[in-house]
Short mmCIF file of C-alpha atoms in Angstrom, two decimals:
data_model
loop_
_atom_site.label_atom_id
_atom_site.label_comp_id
_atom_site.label_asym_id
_atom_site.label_seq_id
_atom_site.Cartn_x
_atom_site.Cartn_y
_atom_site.Cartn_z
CA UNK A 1 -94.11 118.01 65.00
CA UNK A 2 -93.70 116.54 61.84
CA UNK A 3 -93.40 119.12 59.04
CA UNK A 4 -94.45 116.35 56.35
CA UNK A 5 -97.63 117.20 54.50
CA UNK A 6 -100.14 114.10 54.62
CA UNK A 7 -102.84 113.75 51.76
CA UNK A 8 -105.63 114.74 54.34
CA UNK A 9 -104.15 118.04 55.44
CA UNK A 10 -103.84 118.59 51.44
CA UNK A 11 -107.67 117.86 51.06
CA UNK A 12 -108.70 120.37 53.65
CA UNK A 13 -106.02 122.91 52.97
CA UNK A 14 -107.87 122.98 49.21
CA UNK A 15 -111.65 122.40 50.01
CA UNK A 16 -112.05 126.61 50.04
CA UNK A 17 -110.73 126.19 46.26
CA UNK A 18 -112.25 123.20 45.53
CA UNK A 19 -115.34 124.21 46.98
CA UNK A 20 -115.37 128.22 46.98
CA UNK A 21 -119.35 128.45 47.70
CA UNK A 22 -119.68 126.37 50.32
CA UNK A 23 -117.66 128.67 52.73
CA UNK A 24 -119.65 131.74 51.87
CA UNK A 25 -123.37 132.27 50.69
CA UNK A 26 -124.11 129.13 48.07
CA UNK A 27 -126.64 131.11 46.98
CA UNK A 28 -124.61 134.46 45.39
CA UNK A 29 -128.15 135.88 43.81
CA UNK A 30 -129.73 136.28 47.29
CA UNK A 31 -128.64 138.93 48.99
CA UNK A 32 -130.44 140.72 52.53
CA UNK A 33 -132.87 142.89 49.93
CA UNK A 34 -133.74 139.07 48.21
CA UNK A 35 -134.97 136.73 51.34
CA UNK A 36 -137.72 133.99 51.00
CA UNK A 37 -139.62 136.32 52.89
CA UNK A 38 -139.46 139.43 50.77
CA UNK A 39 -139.71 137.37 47.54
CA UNK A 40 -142.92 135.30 49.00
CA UNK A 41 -144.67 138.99 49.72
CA UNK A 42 -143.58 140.19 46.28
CA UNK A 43 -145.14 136.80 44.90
CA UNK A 44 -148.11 136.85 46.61
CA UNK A 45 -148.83 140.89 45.81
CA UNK A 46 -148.43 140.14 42.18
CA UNK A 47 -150.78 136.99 41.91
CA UNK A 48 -153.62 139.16 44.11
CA UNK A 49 -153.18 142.02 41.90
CA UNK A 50 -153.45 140.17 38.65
CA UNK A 51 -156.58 137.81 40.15
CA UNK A 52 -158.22 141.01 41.26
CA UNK A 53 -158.20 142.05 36.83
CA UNK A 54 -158.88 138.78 35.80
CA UNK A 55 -161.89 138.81 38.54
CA UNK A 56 -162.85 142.16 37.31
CA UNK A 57 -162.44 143.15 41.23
CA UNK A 58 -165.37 140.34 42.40
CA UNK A 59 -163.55 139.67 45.98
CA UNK A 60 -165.41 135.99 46.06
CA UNK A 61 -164.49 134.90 42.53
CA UNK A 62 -160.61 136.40 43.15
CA UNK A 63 -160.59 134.40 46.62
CA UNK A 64 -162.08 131.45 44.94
CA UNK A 65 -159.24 131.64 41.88
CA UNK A 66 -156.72 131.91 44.64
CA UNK A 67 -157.82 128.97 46.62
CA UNK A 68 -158.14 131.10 49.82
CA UNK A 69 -161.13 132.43 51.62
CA UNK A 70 -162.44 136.07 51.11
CA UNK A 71 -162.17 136.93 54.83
CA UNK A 72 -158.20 135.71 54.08
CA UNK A 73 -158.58 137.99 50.47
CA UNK A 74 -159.54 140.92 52.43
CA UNK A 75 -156.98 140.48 55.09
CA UNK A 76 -153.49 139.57 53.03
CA UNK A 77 -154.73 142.83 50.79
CA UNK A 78 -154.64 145.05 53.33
CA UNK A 79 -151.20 143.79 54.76
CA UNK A 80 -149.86 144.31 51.64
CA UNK A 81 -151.80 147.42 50.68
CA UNK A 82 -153.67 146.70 47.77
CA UNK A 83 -157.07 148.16 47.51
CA UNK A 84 -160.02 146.48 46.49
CA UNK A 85 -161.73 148.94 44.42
CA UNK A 86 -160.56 148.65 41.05
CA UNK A 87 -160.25 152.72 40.33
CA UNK A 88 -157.64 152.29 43.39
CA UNK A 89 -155.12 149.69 42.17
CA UNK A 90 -152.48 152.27 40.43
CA UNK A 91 -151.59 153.49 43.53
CA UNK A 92 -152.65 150.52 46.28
CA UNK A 93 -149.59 148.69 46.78
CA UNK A 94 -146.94 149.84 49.93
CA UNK A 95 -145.16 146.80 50.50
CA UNK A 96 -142.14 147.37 50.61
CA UNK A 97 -139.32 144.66 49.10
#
């Protein structure tokens, strides 16, 4: 073969330093503790929690702020483990991130 170097072998012999993210995660923040899961549940526990206080605990009202139902209220609560008495919240959530 021909040992000569050709301007196309130089392009992909430097895209990993040219391009250093593309060949691993692009995204260096998310790690396997950070997916769009795990974020979405933290998300979502958070905006119940604080529509429960602004509510003052009124499941209908909180549902209504949330632009869900109160059957769908009652059900992502206790998936996430957030009690719906208001003396409870302290120690409600389990979800794990």
């Amino acid at each position: 073969m021909n040992n000569i170097k050709t301007e196309q072998d130089f392009i992909w012999d430097s895209l990993d330093e040219l391009f250093p993210n593309t060949t691993s995660n692009i995204y260096p923040h998310i790690d396997e503790k950070h997916t769009l899961d795990a974020e979405l549940k933290e998300k979502e526990l958070y905006m119940i929690i604080d529509a429960l206080n602004l509510c003052d605990y009124n499941q209908t009202h909180t549902a209504s702020a949330l632009g869900i139902g109160r059957t769908n209220l009652i059900a992502r609560c206790k998936r996430l483990g957030i009690s719906l008495k208001k003396d409870e919240l302290e120690a409600s959530p389990t979800f794990e991130i």
